Amino acid sequence: MDSKKSTGSASTSKSGLKSGRGRRGKKEEEERRLEEEARQKQEQEEKERQEREQRLEEERKNRDIKVNEIKSRELNTFYDILTEINLKLENYHKIRREKFKWERYMKCDGSPDPTIPGEINTFLTLWKEDDKSEDFKISIENINLSFKLIDELNFLIEDMPESDQSKKLIENYQKTIHDLEEVTKFKIDQATHGVLLNASDDTDPETLNFSFSNGDSNIYFCIWANLSHNKRITSFNFPSQNFSFQLPRPLTLAHFNLRCLFTKYDFYTPKSKTFACRVKPEVFEFDPVPEIKVEEKKENEEDDNEPTEDPDVLSPELKLLMEKTISSTHEDEDEKSEEQIEPMPKIEEEKPIEEPKETISAEELAILQELSDSFVIDLRNYQPSGPILHIGLYDIPPQPKKIRHLVLTQKDPNETLVPFTYPTIDSSLPKLSWQEYWAKKQELENQSASNQTEQNELGDTIGSKKLDLNSTFKSNDLLESTLGGPDESMSTDKNFVKGLGSKSNEQLIKSIKNESPLEITYKLPTSVFFAEAPVLARWDESRTHWRTDEILDFKYSDDQKEISFKTYHFTPYCLLQDRHVHMPFQLWRMAPRESMNSCMFTLETSNFELNIEIKFDQLRVYVPIRPANEEDKSKEQKKSKQSLSKQSKPEKPPRLDYENQNANPVFMKVIEPIANKWFNLREFKTLLRSIGLNIFPEPDSEKFVTITSKNKKLEWKIHRNMALCSCLISMAYSKWNSEIETEDKIVILYQKHTTDKEPNQELYKCLISTTDVFYVSESNENSDDLDQNIAPGTQEHSNMYHLCLEDICKNDEELINRRINDIDPLYYETCLDFLESVKLLTFS
């Protein structure tokens, strides 16, 4: 029995081993099968990938061949047109510069030539050393002459072609500009001094104080002298400039004069370290015309036709030999690559150590240190708008005294203005009062913010609302008392001291009670467009920059367009606004006019819509003129019947049609003085910037504005095509330009247009530009998606000229010759420069 049991147990163990081996064998077979399938799948995917890459490579090669054929067929003609235009422009500017020099040499108006050192130095020396008190009108004429000479030098610097000699000339011209500025400022002070010499002879009979206001559009003087020393007279208003001031009590008894000078010319901003743009624009050139090498193609075709050995036809021995050689070469390459890769990590580790050697320049470091102060104005992001206000306190020069029949006048040894020191007791008062004011302001802002969060956390119950309202009223009352409010007394001393609070330094409160700041009120000029509240800054001469600190209680009234502030600093002030406040643009359109060499450019921003007409080398802000009604016609008929002997009054400017512009009255009031007046591009850009309508981005504006990033060279190329075809087709903004994914494609709308009428919006279609070709798409602004395929019946072209010739005008050579080939070079240059200045393809 035992033996049977043992044999039975042995047989069961053997069968168990067999079954275990069978399961393992099946599992291994399954794993091998899965590995084989995975290998085959990977090989299949790799094969498909290689086939796909090979197919794409073949498509790319075929595409390159096709593009090269298009370029070789079209670019020569396109380049010939542009080369002819550029040669004419070079010749024109060469003749223009020579003519300008000759006309300047033959000018006989008594003004010196600023480019000749001898003449300009003689003028400056004689003008500065002229001790005689000039007549005020003569002083204004000489000051305006100086401004004209500075503008002439700036124009020559901008117009000068680049060369080694031009760099030296630019340095000399800039030195001359600096000398002119210094002498001009000295003569402005001397003219003020001359006005004040006889102030006592022209006093106000009511106040017995002296006031004077006179000037022109370039410079305007507002002078007030305290001759009566009446403590009840604490304020004065200059209605011609909407400028007024309120004196603190100590100044009502002081013997001084206050001068506020309004100048269109900015003496200070170019001196700031943050003024100059340090991003240089890139320089591009057109692609060369490709040469199609037919001989190489033939040779390649002959090589392809030669019989080649098929690996499948080879004998097994040759196949084994080839496989061994291939495997051995692969092993050698792998060993070499491993040997080359081994030392690489050390080099990669050392790279980050070498990179910091590229340190920033000392100039850039100085700019960074300057901007680390939060109160310093970054002039790459802000620009002055409106006139510069030069506010100063000065001593009154000795006045003539009448003794019987004699007039005795003490000779002033200074012969110019002498600054009046205020505050007189504590020179640190401006800084200390500002620190106290700023700390209190921050405290109130934090308090109001905490009150706001408490209001949000409280429920909607009536009791909680009452608590919130009470706390808000209290904080508003505290804020008003601190930041200032309507004065209840003749002086602002009590209100200002009240705002410092109980925690202020007692010595500081005592000092401010004795000598409180001067309060200035100024209504913004209607000739400047302010899209938002301006920033007020003062000039710091010691560090040569604009800054916003130590200006107390600044307020801006949007309804009245008026600012008010208190200050201890008697220095130049300016109003600044964001340089990019009108960017990015909303829409743009460029439509040809019926007359040749002219087009209408429409730009729509978030604040206004501007119509700019370009004609030859001139530009203007276009506003339609209101048609004359019956009353106007009858008046004209009466005027025509009047005799010619009678002196006719100067004609009134035509009435502008504001209703058709759909613009706000503030904007229309700003552009009314310049509407329909022609300027060259340099004057036009300067004018629009000065009135707050800056639509011209700088090379570094991309840091401050969200743009549609595109290929720079493609943008450069499209600008030249647009300028060339701007008399034949209307082009406009397309929403697809910002929605398209790649930077190497730009989409605009186009339609054929040669009349003065408004282009039909429904006829616009998409024109797609790539780095190589231009082509037309069937999509428009109302399409659901952008169809990036070529429209049926059209072709790809290397430039917009051939696109217009073959696809848009259907080979109408007469129209092409009249509208493109006969284009005026000056119009092409002006249109191109304007497009590159506005950068509408990326800033829209």
PDB file of C-alpha atoms in Angstrom, residues 70-263:
ATOM      1  CA  ILE A  70       7.535  82.159 -59.583  1.00  0.00           C
ATOM      2  CA  LYS A  71      10.261  84.384 -58.148  1.00  0.00           C
ATOM      3  CA  SER A  72      12.560  84.017 -61.132  1.00  0.00           C
ATOM      4  CA  ARG A  73       9.676  84.887 -63.451  1.00  0.00           C
ATOM      5  CA  GLU A  74       8.344  87.940 -61.532  1.00  0.00           C
ATOM      6  CA  LEU A  75      10.922  89.450 -59.205  1.00  0.00           C
ATOM      7  CA  ASN A  76      13.105  90.995 -61.898  1.00  0.00           C
ATOM      8  CA  THR A  77      10.225  93.160 -63.110  1.00  0.00           C
ATOM      9  CA  PHE A  78       9.205  94.064 -59.549  1.00  0.00           C
ATOM     10  CA  TYR A  79      12.766  94.939 -58.531  1.00  0.00           C
ATOM     11  CA  ASP A  80      13.239  97.031 -61.667  1.00  0.00           C
ATOM     12  CA  ILE A  81      10.223  99.174 -60.737  1.00  0.00           C
ATOM     13  CA  LEU A  82      11.455  99.722 -57.172  1.00  0.00           C
ATOM     14  CA  THR A  83      15.050 100.321 -58.297  1.00  0.00           C
ATOM     15  CA  GLU A  84      13.905 103.003 -60.716  1.00  0.00           C
ATOM     16  CA  ILE A  85      11.857 104.694 -57.966  1.00  0.00           C
ATOM     17  CA  ASN A  86      14.759 104.552 -55.485  1.00  0.00           C
ATOM     18  CA  LEU A  87      17.211 105.990 -58.034  1.00  0.00           C
ATOM     19  CA  LYS A  88      14.853 108.878 -58.725  1.00  0.00           C
ATOM     20  CA  LEU A  89      14.489 109.476 -54.988  1.00  0.00           C
ATOM     21  CA  GLU A  90      18.264 109.453 -54.421  1.00  0.00           C
ATOM     22  CA  ASN A  91      18.736 111.945 -57.229  1.00  0.00           C
ATOM     23  CA  TYR A  92      15.883 114.122 -55.943  1.00  0.00           C
ATOM     24  CA  HIS A  93      17.200 114.227 -52.359  1.00  0.00           C
ATOM     25  CA  LYS A  94      20.718 114.948 -53.558  1.00  0.00           C
ATOM     26  CA  ILE A  95      19.467 117.914 -55.573  1.00  0.00           C
ATOM     27  CA  ARG A  96      17.191 118.992 -52.708  1.00  0.00           C
ATOM     28  CA  ARG A  97      20.051 119.050 -50.181  1.00  0.00           C
ATOM     29  CA  GLU A  98      22.256 121.030 -52.555  1.00  0.00           C
ATOM     30  CA  LYS A  99      19.409 123.460 -53.248  1.00  0.00           C
ATOM     31  CA  PHE A 100      18.765 123.844 -49.513  1.00  0.00           C
ATOM     32  CA  LYS A 101      22.438 124.723 -48.921  1.00  0.00           C
ATOM     33  CA  TRP A 102      22.420 127.241 -51.767  1.00  0.00           C
ATOM     34  CA  GLU A 103      19.184 128.880 -50.608  1.00  0.00           C
ATOM     35  CA  ARG A 104      20.546 129.039 -47.055  1.00  0.00           C
ATOM     36  CA  TYR A 105      23.721 130.646 -48.343  1.00  0.00           C
ATOM     37  CA  MET A 106      21.759 133.218 -50.378  1.00  0.00           C
ATOM     38  CA  LYS A 107      19.371 134.020 -47.524  1.00  0.00           C
ATOM     39  CA  CYS A 108      19.650 137.704 -46.673  1.00  0.00           C
ATOM     40  CA  ASP A 109      17.307 138.091 -43.700  1.00  0.00           C
ATOM     41  CA  GLY A 110      20.023 138.706 -41.126  1.00  0.00           C
ATOM     42  CA  SER A 111      19.781 135.272 -39.530  1.00  0.00           C
ATOM     43  CA  PRO A 112      23.035 133.317 -39.099  1.00  0.00           C
ATOM     44  CA  ASP A 113      23.729 129.965 -40.719  1.00  0.00           C
ATOM     45  CA  PRO A 114      23.765 127.486 -37.781  1.00  0.00           C
ATOM     46  CA  THR A 115      25.984 125.068 -39.733  1.00  0.00           C
ATOM     47  CA  ILE A 116      28.843 127.608 -40.005  1.00  0.00           C
ATOM     48  CA  PRO A 117      30.637 127.853 -36.624  1.00  0.00           C
ATOM     49  CA  GLY A 118      31.888 131.370 -37.252  1.00  0.00           C
ATOM     50  CA  GLU A 119      28.452 132.806 -37.975  1.00  0.00           C
ATOM     51  CA  ILE A 120      26.595 131.078 -35.145  1.00  0.00           C
ATOM     52  CA  ASN A 121      29.296 131.861 -32.556  1.00  0.00           C
ATOM     53  CA  THR A 122      29.286 135.519 -33.552  1.00  0.00           C
ATOM     54  CA  PHE A 123      25.497 135.612 -33.273  1.00  0.00           C
ATOM     55  CA  LEU A 124      25.501 133.985 -29.823  1.00  0.00           C
ATOM     56  CA  THR A 125      28.273 136.210 -28.490  1.00  0.00           C
ATOM     57  CA  LEU A 126      26.703 139.465 -29.689  1.00  0.00           C
ATOM     58  CA  TRP A 127      23.239 138.429 -28.522  1.00  0.00           C
ATOM     59  CA  LYS A 128      24.427 137.408 -25.071  1.00  0.00           C
ATOM     60  CA  GLU A 129      26.659 140.437 -24.499  1.00  0.00           C
ATOM     61  CA  ASP A 130      23.994 142.914 -25.548  1.00  0.00           C
ATOM     62  CA  ASP A 131      23.605 144.864 -22.288  1.00  0.00           C
ATOM     63  CA  LYS A 132      20.965 147.216 -23.606  1.00  0.00           C
ATOM     64  CA  SER A 133      17.468 146.498 -22.407  1.00  0.00           C
ATOM     65  CA  GLU A 134      15.776 145.307 -25.562  1.00  0.00           C
ATOM     66  CA  ASP A 135      12.218 146.031 -26.445  1.00  0.00           C
ATOM     67  CA  PHE A 136      10.010 143.085 -25.463  1.00  0.00           C
ATOM     68  CA  LYS A 137       8.853 142.504 -29.049  1.00  0.00           C
ATOM     69  CA  ILE A 138      12.459 142.423 -30.247  1.00  0.00           C
ATOM     70  CA  SER A 139      13.269 139.924 -27.492  1.00  0.00           C
ATOM     71  CA  ILE A 140      10.406 137.671 -28.611  1.00  0.00           C
ATOM     72  CA  GLU A 141      11.623 137.881 -32.220  1.00  0.00           C
ATOM     73  CA  ASN A 142      15.175 136.898 -31.260  1.00  0.00           C
ATOM     74  CA  ILE A 143      13.937 134.043 -29.066  1.00  0.00           C
ATOM     75  CA  ASN A 144      11.781 132.731 -31.921  1.00  0.00           C
ATOM     76  CA  LEU A 145      14.775 133.039 -34.236  1.00  0.00           C
ATOM     77  CA  SER A 146      16.737 130.860 -31.840  1.00  0.00           C
ATOM     78  CA  PHE A 147      13.935 128.261 -31.859  1.00  0.00           C
ATOM     79  CA  LYS A 148      13.985 128.273 -35.683  1.00  0.00           C
ATOM     80  CA  LEU A 149      17.753 127.730 -35.750  1.00  0.00           C
ATOM     81  CA  ILE A 150      17.403 124.807 -33.323  1.00  0.00           C
ATOM     82  CA  ASP A 151      14.649 123.284 -35.458  1.00  0.00           C
ATOM     83  CA  GLU A 152      16.792 123.727 -38.564  1.00  0.00           C
ATOM     84  CA  LEU A 153      19.684 121.887 -36.938  1.00  0.00           C
ATOM     85  CA  ASN A 154      17.409 119.076 -35.772  1.00  0.00           C
ATOM     86  CA  PHE A 155      16.086 118.726 -39.329  1.00  0.00           C
ATOM     87  CA  LEU A 156      19.629 118.544 -40.727  1.00  0.00           C
ATOM     88  CA  ILE A 157      20.530 115.854 -38.177  1.00  0.00           C
ATOM     89  CA  GLU A 158      17.493 113.758 -39.149  1.00  0.00           C
ATOM     90  CA  ASP A 159      18.027 114.327 -42.875  1.00  0.00           C
ATOM     91  CA  MET A 160      21.741 113.539 -42.869  1.00  0.00           C
ATOM     92  CA  PRO A 161      22.795 110.290 -44.597  1.00  0.00           C
ATOM     93  CA  GLU A 162      24.879 107.920 -42.493  1.00  0.00           C
ATOM     94  CA  SER A 163      28.652 108.213 -42.878  1.00  0.00           C
ATOM     95  CA  ASP A 164      31.781 108.752 -40.770  1.00  0.00           C
ATOM     96  CA  GLN A 165      31.785 112.436 -41.619  1.00  0.00           C
ATOM     97  CA  SER A 166      28.117 112.821 -40.653  1.00  0.00           C
ATOM     98  CA  LYS A 167      28.838 111.605 -37.095  1.00  0.00           C
ATOM     99  CA  LYS A 168      31.251 114.479 -36.550  1.00  0.00           C
ATOM    100  CA  LEU A 169      28.774 116.953 -38.027  1.00  0.00           C
ATOM    101  CA  ILE A 170      26.010 115.642 -35.767  1.00  0.00           C
ATOM    102  CA  GLU A 171      28.210 116.140 -32.701  1.00  0.00           C
ATOM    103  CA  ASN A 172      28.943 119.709 -33.792  1.00  0.00           C
ATOM    104  CA  TYR A 173      25.263 120.415 -34.474  1.00  0.00           C
ATOM    105  CA  GLN A 174      24.231 119.036 -31.082  1.00  0.00           C
ATOM    106  CA  LYS A 175      26.813 121.244 -29.367  1.00  0.00           C
ATOM    107  CA  THR A 176      25.433 124.239 -31.254  1.00  0.00           C
ATOM    108  CA  ILE A 177      21.897 123.323 -30.152  1.00  0.00           C
ATOM    109  CA  HIS A 178      23.069 123.187 -26.532  1.00  0.00           C
ATOM    110  CA  ASP A 179      24.699 126.630 -26.829  1.00  0.00           C
ATOM    111  CA  LEU A 180      21.558 128.081 -28.402  1.00  0.00           C
ATOM    112  CA  GLU A 181      19.406 126.660 -25.590  1.00  0.00           C
ATOM    113  CA  GLU A 182      21.612 128.107 -22.859  1.00  0.00           C
ATOM    114  CA  VAL A 183      21.748 131.581 -24.398  1.00  0.00           C
ATOM    115  CA  THR A 184      17.999 131.487 -25.098  1.00  0.00           C
ATOM    116  CA  LYS A 185      17.205 130.708 -21.467  1.00  0.00           C
ATOM    117  CA  PHE A 186      19.509 133.520 -20.368  1.00  0.00           C
ATOM    118  CA  LYS A 187      17.809 135.994 -22.738  1.00  0.00           C
ATOM    119  CA  ILE A 188      14.360 134.882 -21.550  1.00  0.00           C
ATOM    120  CA  ASP A 189      15.381 135.767 -18.000  1.00  0.00           C
ATOM    121  CA  GLN A 190      16.854 139.029 -19.240  1.00  0.00           C
ATOM    122  CA  ALA A 191      13.611 139.882 -21.075  1.00  0.00           C
ATOM    123  CA  THR A 192      11.676 139.227 -17.865  1.00  0.00           C
ATOM    124  CA  HIS A 193      14.117 141.427 -15.993  1.00  0.00           C
ATOM    125  CA  GLY A 194      13.587 144.194 -18.551  1.00  0.00           C
ATOM    126  CA  VAL A 195       9.822 144.033 -18.090  1.00  0.00           C
ATOM    127  CA  LEU A 196      10.176 144.297 -14.300  1.00  0.00           C
ATOM    128  CA  LEU A 197      12.518 147.306 -14.354  1.00  0.00           C
ATOM    129  CA  ASN A 198       9.568 149.684 -14.699  1.00  0.00           C
ATOM    130  CA  ALA A 199       6.940 147.590 -12.912  1.00  0.00           C
ATOM    131  CA  SER A 200       6.005 150.411 -10.515  1.00  0.00           C
ATOM    132  CA  ASP A 201       4.954 152.603 -13.460  1.00  0.00           C
ATOM    133  CA  ASP A 202       2.331 150.135 -14.648  1.00  0.00           C
ATOM    134  CA  THR A 203       0.595 148.908 -11.495  1.00  0.00           C
ATOM    135  CA  ASP A 204      -3.036 148.000 -11.067  1.00  0.00           C
ATOM    136  CA  PRO A 205      -4.794 150.984  -9.446  1.00  0.00           C
ATOM    137  CA  GLU A 206      -6.947 148.682  -7.292  1.00  0.00           C
ATOM    138  CA  THR A 207      -4.322 146.280  -5.945  1.00  0.00           C
ATOM    139  CA  LEU A 208      -1.195 148.422  -6.585  1.00  0.00           C
ATOM    140  CA  ASN A 209       0.514 145.270  -7.841  1.00  0.00           C
ATOM    141  CA  PHE A 210       2.086 144.669 -11.256  1.00  0.00           C
ATOM    142  CA  SER A 211       0.888 142.089 -13.772  1.00  0.00           C
ATOM    143  CA  PHE A 212       2.051 141.407 -17.304  1.00  0.00           C
ATOM    144  CA  SER A 213       0.997 138.809 -19.887  1.00  0.00           C
ATOM    145  CA  ASN A 214       2.253 138.749 -23.452  1.00  0.00           C
ATOM    146  CA  GLY A 215       3.769 136.399 -25.996  1.00  0.00           C
ATOM    147  CA  ASP A 216       2.905 134.196 -28.942  1.00  0.00           C
ATOM    148  CA  SER A 217       2.239 130.526 -29.708  1.00  0.00           C
ATOM    149  CA  ASN A 218       5.886 129.560 -29.053  1.00  0.00           C
ATOM    150  CA  ILE A 219       6.468 131.387 -25.775  1.00  0.00           C
ATOM    151  CA  TYR A 220       4.132 133.254 -23.432  1.00  0.00           C
ATOM    152  CA  PHE A 221       5.037 135.314 -20.334  1.00  0.00           C
ATOM    153  CA  CYS A 222       2.809 135.623 -17.244  1.00  0.00           C
ATOM    154  CA  ILE A 223       4.477 137.899 -14.649  1.00  0.00           C
ATOM    155  CA  TRP A 224       3.079 139.154 -11.344  1.00  0.00           C
ATOM    156  CA  ALA A 225       4.991 141.355  -8.873  1.00  0.00           C
ATOM    157  CA  ASN A 226       3.985 141.935  -5.270  1.00  0.00           C
ATOM    158  CA  LEU A 227       4.558 145.670  -4.844  1.00  0.00           C
ATOM    159  CA  SER A 228       1.746 146.490  -2.393  1.00  0.00           C
ATOM    160  CA  HIS A 229       2.615 143.813   0.239  1.00  0.00           C
ATOM    161  CA  ASN A 230      -1.069 143.619   1.132  1.00  0.00           C
ATOM    162  CA  LYS A 231      -1.766 140.481   3.160  1.00  0.00           C
ATOM    163  CA  ARG A 232      -5.365 140.452   1.938  1.00  0.00           C
ATOM    164  CA  ILE A 233      -4.298 139.958  -1.685  1.00  0.00           C
ATOM    165  CA  THR A 234      -3.504 136.251  -1.834  1.00  0.00           C
ATOM    166  CA  SER A 235      -4.411 135.188  -5.363  1.00  0.00           C
ATOM    167  CA  PHE A 236      -4.225 136.254  -8.982  1.00  0.00           C
ATOM    168  CA  ASN A 237      -5.546 134.870 -12.269  1.00  0.00           C
ATOM    169  CA  PHE A 238      -4.154 135.087 -15.821  1.00  0.00           C
ATOM    170  CA  PRO A 239      -7.290 134.445 -17.923  1.00  0.00           C
ATOM    171  CA  SER A 240      -5.359 134.357 -21.214  1.00  0.00           C
ATOM    172  CA  GLN A 241      -3.616 131.147 -20.142  1.00  0.00           C
ATOM    173  CA  ASN A 242      -6.190 129.878 -17.584  1.00  0.00           C
ATOM    174  CA  PHE A 243      -3.484 129.996 -14.952  1.00  0.00           C
ATOM    175  CA  SER A 244      -3.955 131.172 -11.359  1.00  0.00           C
ATOM    176  CA  PHE A 245      -2.143 130.914  -8.045  1.00  0.00           C
ATOM    177  CA  GLN A 246      -2.873 131.390  -4.354  1.00  0.00           C
ATOM    178  CA  LEU A 247      -0.165 132.698  -2.064  1.00  0.00           C
ATOM    179  CA  PRO A 248       0.627 131.497   1.448  1.00  0.00           C
ATOM    180  CA  ARG A 249       0.600 134.209   4.109  1.00  0.00           C
ATOM    181  CA  PRO A 250       4.379 134.788   4.285  1.00  0.00           C
ATOM    182  CA  LEU A 251       4.530 135.536   0.550  1.00  0.00           C
ATOM    183  CA  THR A 252       1.774 138.152   0.743  1.00  0.00           C
ATOM    184  CA  LEU A 253       4.210 140.363   2.651  1.00  0.00           C
ATOM    185  CA  ALA A 254       7.339 139.437   0.689  1.00  0.00           C
ATOM    186  CA  HIS A 255       8.942 141.599  -2.002  1.00  0.00           C
ATOM    187  CA  PHE A 256       9.082 139.183  -4.952  1.00  0.00           C
ATOM    188  CA  ASN A 257       7.647 138.427  -8.372  1.00  0.00           C
ATOM    189  CA  LEU A 258       6.162 135.214  -9.741  1.00  0.00           C
ATOM    190  CA  ARG A 259       6.754 134.276 -13.363  1.00  0.00           C
ATOM    191  CA  CYS A 260       5.043 131.450 -15.205  1.00  0.00           C
ATOM    192  CA  LEU A 261       6.483 130.857 -18.634  1.00  0.00           C
ATOM    193  CA  PHE A 262       4.697 128.709 -21.221  1.00  0.00           C
ATOM    194  CA  THR A 263       7.005 127.335 -23.929  1.00  0.00           C
TER     195      THR A 263
END
